[in-house]
CSV table of C-alpha atoms and ligand atoms in Angstrom, one decimal:
chain,number,residue,atom,x,y,z
A,13,MET,CA,73.3,-16.2,155.3
A,14,GLY,CA,72.6,-14.1,152.2
A,15,LYS,CA,69.8,-11.9,151.0
A,16,ILE,CA,66.5,-13.4,150.0
A,17,PHE,CA,64.5,-12.2,147.0
A,18,VAL,CA,60.7,-12.8,147.4
A,19,THR,CA,58.5,-12.8,144.3
A,20,GLY,CA,54.7,-12.8,144.5
A,21,ALA,CA,55.1,-10.8,147.8
A,22,THR,CA,51.9,-8.8,147.4
A,23,GLY,CA,49.7,-11.9,147.0
A,24,THR,CA,48.0,-14.3,149.4
A,25,ASN,CA,51.1,-16.4,150.1
A,26,GLY,CA,53.7,-13.7,149.6
A,27,LYS,CA,52.1,-11.5,152.3
A,28,ALA,CA,52.2,-14.3,154.8
A,29,LEU,CA,55.8,-15.1,153.9
A,30,VAL,CA,56.8,-11.4,154.3
A,31,GLU,CA,55.2,-11.5,157.8
A,32,ALA,CA,57.1,-14.7,158.7
A,33,LEU,CA,60.4,-13.3,157.4
A,34,LEU,CA,60.0,-10.0,159.3
A,35,LYS,CA,59.4,-12.0,162.5
A,36,LYS,CA,62.6,-13.9,161.9
A,37,ASN,CA,64.5,-10.6,161.2
A,38,ALA,CA,65.6,-12.2,157.9
A,39,ASP,CA,67.5,-10.2,155.3
A,40,PHE,CA,65.2,-9.9,152.3
A,41,VAL,CA,63.9,-7.7,149.5
A,42,VAL,CA,60.7,-8.2,147.6
A,43,GLY,CA,59.7,-7.6,144.0
A,44,SER,CA,56.5,-6.1,142.6
A,45,ARG,CA,55.3,-4.8,139.2
A,46,ASN,CA,53.8,-1.8,141.1
A,47,VAL,CA,56.1,-0.5,143.9
A,48,ALA,CA,53.6,2.1,145.1
A,49,GLU,CA,50.8,-0.4,145.4
A,50,ALA,CA,53.1,-2.9,147.1
A,51,GLN,CA,54.2,-0.2,149.6
A,52,ARG,CA,50.5,0.2,150.5
A,53,ILE,CA,49.9,-3.5,150.9
A,54,LEU,CA,53.1,-4.5,152.8
A,55,ASP,CA,54.6,-3.4,156.1
A,56,GLN,CA,56.5,-0.1,155.8
A,57,ALA,CA,59.8,-1.9,156.9
A,58,VAL,CA,59.8,-4.0,153.7
A,59,ASP,CA,62.3,-3.2,151.0
A,60,ILE,CA,60.6,-3.2,147.6
A,61,ARG,CA,62.1,-3.3,144.0
A,62,ARG,CA,60.2,-3.1,140.7
A,63,PHE,CA,60.1,-6.5,139.3
A,64,ASP,CA,58.3,-8.2,136.4
A,65,PHE,CA,59.0,-11.7,135.1
A,66,SER,CA,58.1,-10.5,131.6
A,67,ASP,CA,60.6,-7.5,131.7
A,68,ALA,CA,64.2,-8.7,131.9
A,69,THR,CA,65.4,-5.1,132.5
A,70,THR,CA,64.0,-5.4,136.0
A,71,TYR,CA,66.3,-8.4,136.8
A,72,THR,CA,69.6,-6.6,136.6
A,73,GLU,CA,69.8,-4.6,139.8
A,74,ILE,CA,68.1,-7.3,141.9
A,75,GLY,CA,70.7,-9.8,140.6
A,76,LYS,CA,73.5,-7.7,142.2
A,77,GLU,CA,72.1,-7.9,145.7
A,78,ILE,CA,70.5,-11.4,146.2
A,79,ASP,CA,71.7,-14.9,147.0
A,80,LYS,CA,68.5,-16.9,147.0
A,81,VAL,CA,64.9,-16.6,145.7
A,82,PHE,CA,61.4,-17.5,146.7
A,83,LEU,CA,59.8,-18.1,143.3
A,84,LEU,CA,56.0,-17.9,142.9
A,85,GLY,CA,54.1,-17.6,139.6
A,86,PRO,CA,50.7,-16.0,139.2
A,87,PRO,CA,47.5,-18.1,139.4
A,88,LEU,CA,44.9,-18.4,136.6
A,89,THR,CA,47.7,-18.0,134.0
A,90,LEU,CA,48.7,-20.5,131.4
A,91,LYS,CA,52.3,-21.1,130.3
A,92,VAL,CA,53.8,-19.8,133.6
A,93,ASP,CA,56.9,-21.7,132.6
A,94,GLU,CA,57.4,-19.4,129.6
A,95,LEU,CA,56.9,-16.3,131.9
A,96,ILE,CA,59.3,-17.5,134.6
A,97,ASN,CA,62.1,-19.3,132.6
A,98,PRO,CA,63.9,-16.2,131.4
A,99,PHE,CA,64.3,-15.2,135.1
A,100,LEU,CA,65.6,-18.7,136.0
A,101,ASP,CA,68.1,-18.4,133.1
A,102,PHE,CA,69.2,-15.0,134.4
A,103,LEU,CA,69.7,-16.5,137.9
A,104,LYS,CA,71.7,-19.3,136.5
A,105,SER,CA,73.9,-16.9,134.5
A,106,LYS,CA,74.6,-15.0,137.8
A,107,LYS,CA,75.3,-18.3,139.7
A,108,ILE,CA,72.4,-17.7,142.0
A,109,THR,CA,71.2,-21.3,142.4
A,110,ARG,CA,69.2,-21.4,145.6
A,111,VAL,CA,65.5,-21.3,144.7
A,112,VAL,CA,62.5,-22.2,146.8
A,113,TYR,CA,59.8,-22.9,144.2
A,114,PHE,CA,56.1,-22.6,144.9
A,115,SER,CA,54.4,-25.5,143.0
A,116,ALA,CA,51.2,-27.4,143.8
A,117,MET,CA,50.2,-30.8,145.1
A,118,ALA,CA,49.2,-33.1,142.2
A,119,ALA,CA,50.4,-30.5,139.7
A,120,ASP,CA,51.3,-33.4,137.4
A,121,LYS,CA,47.6,-34.6,137.4
A,122,MET,CA,46.1,-31.4,136.1
A,123,GLY,CA,46.4,-32.1,132.4
A,124,THR,CA,48.7,-30.9,129.6
A,125,LYS,CA,47.4,-27.3,129.6
A,126,LEU,CA,48.4,-26.9,133.2
A,127,ASP,CA,51.7,-28.7,133.1
A,128,PHE,CA,53.7,-25.5,133.9
A,129,HIS,CA,54.6,-26.4,137.5
A,130,THR,CA,55.9,-29.8,136.3
A,131,LYS,CA,58.0,-28.2,133.6
A,132,ILE,CA,59.5,-25.6,136.0
A,133,GLU,CA,60.2,-28.4,138.6
A,134,GLN,CA,62.0,-30.3,135.9
A,135,LYS,CA,64.0,-27.3,134.8
A,136,LEU,CA,65.1,-26.7,138.3
A,137,LYS,CA,66.4,-30.2,138.4
A,138,ASP,CA,67.9,-30.3,134.9
A,139,ASP,CA,69.7,-27.0,135.4
A,140,ASN,CA,71.1,-28.1,138.7
A,141,PHE,CA,69.6,-25.5,140.9
A,142,ASP,CA,69.8,-25.9,144.7
A,143,TYR,CA,66.0,-26.1,144.7
A,144,THR,CA,63.4,-26.8,147.3
A,145,ILE,CA,60.0,-27.5,145.9
A,146,LEU,CA,56.9,-26.7,148.0
A,147,LYS,CA,53.8,-28.5,146.9
A,148,PRO,CA,50.8,-27.2,148.9
A,149,SER,CA,47.4,-28.7,148.8
A,150,PHE,CA,44.3,-26.5,148.2
A,151,PHE,CA,44.5,-23.3,150.3
A,152,ALA,CA,42.1,-22.9,153.2
A,153,GLN,CA,42.0,-19.2,152.1
A,154,ASN,CA,40.4,-20.1,148.8
A,155,PHE,CA,36.9,-20.0,150.4
A,156,LYS,CA,37.4,-16.4,151.4
A,157,ASN,CA,39.4,-15.3,148.3
A,158,TYR,CA,37.4,-17.0,145.6
A,159,GLU,CA,34.0,-18.1,147.0
A,160,SER,CA,33.0,-15.3,149.3
A,161,GLU,CA,30.1,-14.1,147.0
A,162,ASN,CA,28.8,-17.7,146.6
A,163,ILE,CA,29.0,-18.3,150.3
A,164,LEU,CA,27.7,-15.0,151.6
A,165,GLU,CA,25.1,-14.2,149.0
A,166,ARG,CA,24.1,-17.5,147.4
A,167,ASN,CA,24.6,-19.9,150.4
A,168,ILE,CA,26.6,-22.3,148.2
A,169,VAL,CA,30.2,-23.5,147.6
A,170,PHE,CA,30.5,-24.2,143.9
A,171,MET,CA,33.5,-26.0,142.5
A,172,PRO,CA,33.6,-29.2,140.4
A,173,ALA,CA,35.3,-31.2,143.2
A,174,GLY,CA,32.9,-34.2,143.2
A,175,ASN,CA,32.9,-36.2,146.4
A,176,GLY,CA,36.7,-36.3,146.7
A,177,LYS,CA,38.6,-34.9,149.7
A,178,ALA,CA,41.6,-32.5,150.2
A,179,GLY,CA,43.7,-31.5,153.1
A,180,PHE,CA,43.1,-27.8,152.9
A,181,VAL,CA,46.2,-25.9,154.1
A,182,ASP,CA,46.5,-22.5,155.8
A,183,VAL,CA,48.8,-20.2,153.8
A,184,LYS,CA,50.3,-19.1,157.1
A,185,ASP,CA,51.5,-22.7,157.6
A,186,ILE,CA,52.9,-22.7,154.0
A,187,ALA,CA,54.7,-19.4,154.7
A,188,ALA,CA,56.1,-20.8,157.9
A,189,VAL,CA,57.6,-23.7,156.0
A,190,ALA,CA,58.9,-21.4,153.2
A,191,ALA,CA,60.5,-19.1,155.8
A,192,VAL,CA,62.3,-22.1,157.5
A,193,THR,CA,63.6,-23.4,154.1
A,194,LEU,CA,64.9,-19.9,153.2
A,195,THR,CA,66.7,-19.2,156.4
A,196,THR,CA,68.1,-22.6,157.5
A,197,GLU,CA,70.3,-25.3,155.9
A,198,GLY,CA,69.3,-28.8,154.9
A,199,HIS,CA,66.4,-28.2,152.5
A,200,THR,CA,68.1,-28.3,149.1
A,201,LYS,CA,67.0,-30.9,146.5
A,202,LYS,CA,64.0,-31.6,148.7
A,203,THR,CA,60.3,-31.6,147.8
A,204,TYR,CA,57.7,-31.0,150.5
A,205,GLU,CA,53.9,-31.7,150.2
A,206,LEU,CA,52.1,-29.3,152.5
A,207,THR,CA,48.6,-30.1,153.8
A,208,GLY,CA,46.3,-29.2,156.7
A,209,PRO,CA,45.6,-31.7,159.5
A,210,GLU,CA,42.4,-33.3,158.1
A,211,LEU,CA,40.8,-34.5,154.9
A,212,LEU,CA,37.5,-32.9,153.9
A,213,SER,CA,35.1,-33.1,151.0
A,214,TYR,CA,33.4,-30.1,149.7
A,215,LYS,CA,30.2,-31.3,151.3
A,216,GLU,CA,32.0,-31.4,154.6
A,217,VAL,CA,33.4,-27.9,154.0
A,218,ALA,CA,29.8,-26.7,153.4
A,219,SER,CA,28.8,-28.1,156.8
A,220,LEU,CA,31.7,-26.4,158.4
A,221,LEU,CA,30.8,-23.1,156.8
A,222,SER,CA,27.2,-23.6,157.9
A,223,GLU,CA,28.3,-24.1,161.5
A,224,VAL,CA,30.7,-21.1,161.5
A,225,LEU,CA,28.3,-18.7,159.7
A,226,HIS,CA,25.1,-19.9,161.4
A,227,LYS,CA,23.3,-20.4,158.1
A,228,GLU,CA,22.9,-23.3,155.7
A,229,ILE,CA,25.5,-23.5,153.0
A,230,ILE,CA,25.0,-26.2,150.4
A,231,TYR,CA,27.4,-27.9,148.0
A,232,PRO,CA,25.5,-28.7,144.8
A,233,ASN,CA,28.3,-30.9,143.5
A,234,PRO,CA,28.3,-29.4,140.0
A,235,SER,CA,29.5,-31.4,137.0
A,236,VAL,CA,32.4,-29.9,135.0
A,237,ASP,CA,29.9,-28.9,132.3
A,238,GLN,CA,27.5,-27.2,134.7
A,239,PHE,CA,30.4,-25.4,136.4
A,240,LYS,CA,31.8,-24.1,133.0
A,241,GLU,CA,28.3,-23.0,131.9
A,242,VAL,CA,27.7,-21.0,135.1
A,243,LEU,CA,31.0,-19.3,134.8
A,244,GLN,CA,30.4,-18.5,131.1
A,245,ASN,CA,27.0,-17.1,131.9
A,246,ALA,CA,28.6,-14.9,134.5
A,247,GLY,CA,30.9,-13.5,131.8
A,248,ALA,CA,34.2,-15.2,132.8
A,249,PRO,CA,36.6,-15.9,129.9
A,250,ALA,CA,36.3,-19.6,128.8
A,251,PHE,CA,39.8,-20.5,129.8
A,252,ILE,CA,39.0,-19.7,133.5
A,253,GLY,CA,36.3,-22.5,133.6
A,254,GLU,CA,38.7,-24.8,131.8
A,255,TYR,CA,41.6,-24.0,134.2
A,256,LEU,CA,39.5,-24.3,137.4
A,257,SER,CA,37.9,-27.5,136.2
A,258,ASN,CA,41.2,-29.1,135.6
A,259,VAL,CA,42.5,-28.0,139.0
A,260,TYR,CA,39.4,-29.1,141.0
A,261,GLN,CA,39.1,-32.5,139.1
A,262,VAL,CA,42.2,-33.6,141.1
A,263,ILE,CA,40.0,-33.5,144.2
A,264,ALA,CA,37.2,-35.3,142.4
A,265,ASN,CA,39.7,-37.9,141.1
A,266,ASN,CA,41.1,-38.5,144.7
A,267,GLU,CA,44.5,-37.3,143.7
A,268,VAL,CA,45.0,-35.2,146.8
A,269,ASN,CA,43.1,-37.3,149.4
A,270,TYR,CA,46.0,-37.7,151.8
A,271,VAL,CA,47.6,-35.5,154.5
A,272,THR,CA,51.4,-35.3,155.2
A,273,ASN,CA,53.5,-34.5,158.2
A,274,ASP,CA,55.7,-32.0,156.4
A,275,VAL,CA,54.4,-28.8,157.9
A,276,GLU,CA,54.9,-30.1,161.5
A,277,SER,CA,58.2,-31.8,160.8
A,278,ILE,CA,59.7,-28.5,159.3
A,279,THR,CA,58.0,-25.9,161.6
A,280,GLY,CA,57.6,-28.0,164.8
A,281,LYS,CA,53.9,-26.9,164.9
A,282,LYS,CA,50.8,-28.8,163.9
A,283,PRO,CA,49.0,-27.4,160.9
A,284,THR,CA,45.9,-25.2,161.4
A,285,ALA,CA,42.5,-26.8,160.9
A,286,LEU,CA,40.2,-25.4,158.1
A,287,LYS,CA,37.5,-24.4,160.6
A,288,GLU,CA,40.0,-22.1,162.4
A,289,VAL,CA,41.0,-20.4,159.1
A,290,ILE,CA,37.4,-20.0,158.0
A,291,THR,CA,36.4,-18.5,161.4
A,292,ARG,CA,39.4,-16.1,161.2
A,293,ASP,CA,38.6,-15.2,157.5
A,294,PHE,CA,34.9,-14.7,157.8
A,295,LEU,CA,34.3,-13.6,161.3
A,296,SER,CA,37.2,-11.3,162.2
B,683,NAP,N1,44.8,-21.7,145.2
B,683,NAP,C1,45.2,-22.9,145.6
B,683,NAP,O1,44.6,-23.7,146.3
B,683,NAP,C2,46.6,-23.3,145.2
B,683,NAP,C3,47.2,-24.5,145.7
B,683,NAP,C4,48.5,-24.9,145.4
B,683,NAP,C5,49.3,-24.1,144.6
B,683,NAP,N2,48.7,-22.9,144.1
B,683,NAP,C6,49.6,-22.0,143.3
B,683,NAP,O2,49.8,-20.8,144.0
B,683,NAP,C7,50.2,-19.8,143.1
B,683,NAP,C8,49.5,-18.5,143.4
B,683,NAP,O3,49.8,-18.1,144.7
B,683,NAP,P1,48.9,-16.9,145.4
B,683,NAP,O4,47.5,-17.3,145.4
B,683,NAP,O5,49.6,-16.5,146.6
B,683,NAP,O6,49.0,-15.8,144.3
B,683,NAP,P2,48.3,-14.3,144.3
B,683,NAP,O7,47.7,-14.0,145.6
B,683,NAP,O8,47.4,-14.3,143.1
B,683,NAP,O9,49.5,-13.4,144.0
B,683,NAP,C9,50.2,-13.4,142.7
B,683,NAP,C10,51.5,-12.6,142.8
B,683,NAP,O10,52.1,-12.7,141.6
B,683,NAP,C11,52.7,-11.5,141.3
B,683,NAP,N3,52.8,-11.4,139.8
B,683,NAP,C12,51.8,-11.5,138.9
B,683,NAP,N4,52.3,-11.4,137.7
B,683,NAP,C13,53.6,-11.1,137.8
B,683,NAP,C14,54.7,-10.8,136.9
B,683,NAP,N5,54.5,-10.8,135.5
B,683,NAP,N6,55.9,-10.6,137.4
B,683,NAP,C15,56.2,-10.7,138.7
B,683,NAP,N7,55.2,-10.9,139.6
B,683,NAP,C16,54.0,-11.1,139.2
B,683,NAP,C17,51.8,-10.4,141.9
B,683,NAP,O11,52.7,-9.4,142.3
B,683,NAP,P3,52.5,-7.8,141.8
B,683,NAP,O12,51.1,-7.6,141.4
B,683,NAP,O13,52.8,-7.1,143.1
B,683,NAP,O14,53.5,-7.7,140.8
B,683,NAP,C18,51.3,-11.2,143.1
B,683,NAP,O15,52.1,-10.8,144.3
B,683,NAP,C19,50.0,-20.4,141.7
B,683,NAP,O16,51.3,-20.7,141.2
B,683,NAP,C20,49.1,-21.6,141.9
B,683,NAP,O17,49.3,-22.6,141.0
B,683,NAP,C21,47.5,-22.5,144.4
């Protein structure tokens, strides 16, 4: 079967994937820039190597023991392709061609500053990797991870998503798909779009949150300019407002207003509804 190398293992999706791979008794090793911190975050049974996309000296030892890679680049970062490409070139030089790449749904609709997923997808194809490309919709966990303060303290959800809808997807469902594609045959040269079971607007998400949290949560439907101004006034670097606006405009522009059957067809299980994830995240 071959040993899997998991990048991004200490993050939201990586942690869920590590859990899924442990359950499958898969043969894998993970990489982190900070091994001690990763050891604290992950199950004790997990084998951890120091790994940094921007430090090629960390590639060498890993290259000797692995056959396939789960490749995830950091969020809120520009030019992820420039960060990751040296590692892809290294893999190619070692004839390690099986790569499951973590992209995003509608990545090609996020403007030229955020075209890194598209560029990496193209490189995987051009360089003849045995790729699988995962293109998840917006994570159901974003509300807990990025909007907790707004939701719990200000009673709002605040992203420039307009009135568009998205099929928010549970990262555990994404991880289940990733684990299957890494441990079974038949997924090379395939691209999967991963969504939850239902389409929801931010206004509808605010209603769901109100129901779950037993208090009124409002969606003020901010314009891009209002959103950027609020972030700037809160001291965020300008590029964060720009980045998030470009991302959330794909909801406003109805670029992600569809659900797919890919989670169920690959895992055999129906994807989890947003309400269940929100309840799990905020109440347990
Ligand atoms: N949020 C959404 O709704 C959404 C939807 C679709 C796609 N996406 C995509 O999801 C990805 C982010 O996933 P996530 O939220 O799970 O990430 P995350 O929780 O922020 O975790 C990021 C991971 O990247 C690792 N990392 C950061 N810099 C690194 C470097 N220089 N070398 C090696 N590893 C590095 C970190 O590991 P260490 O700190 O341990 O090194 C960490 O495990 C992005 O590519 C984004 O475009 C997001």
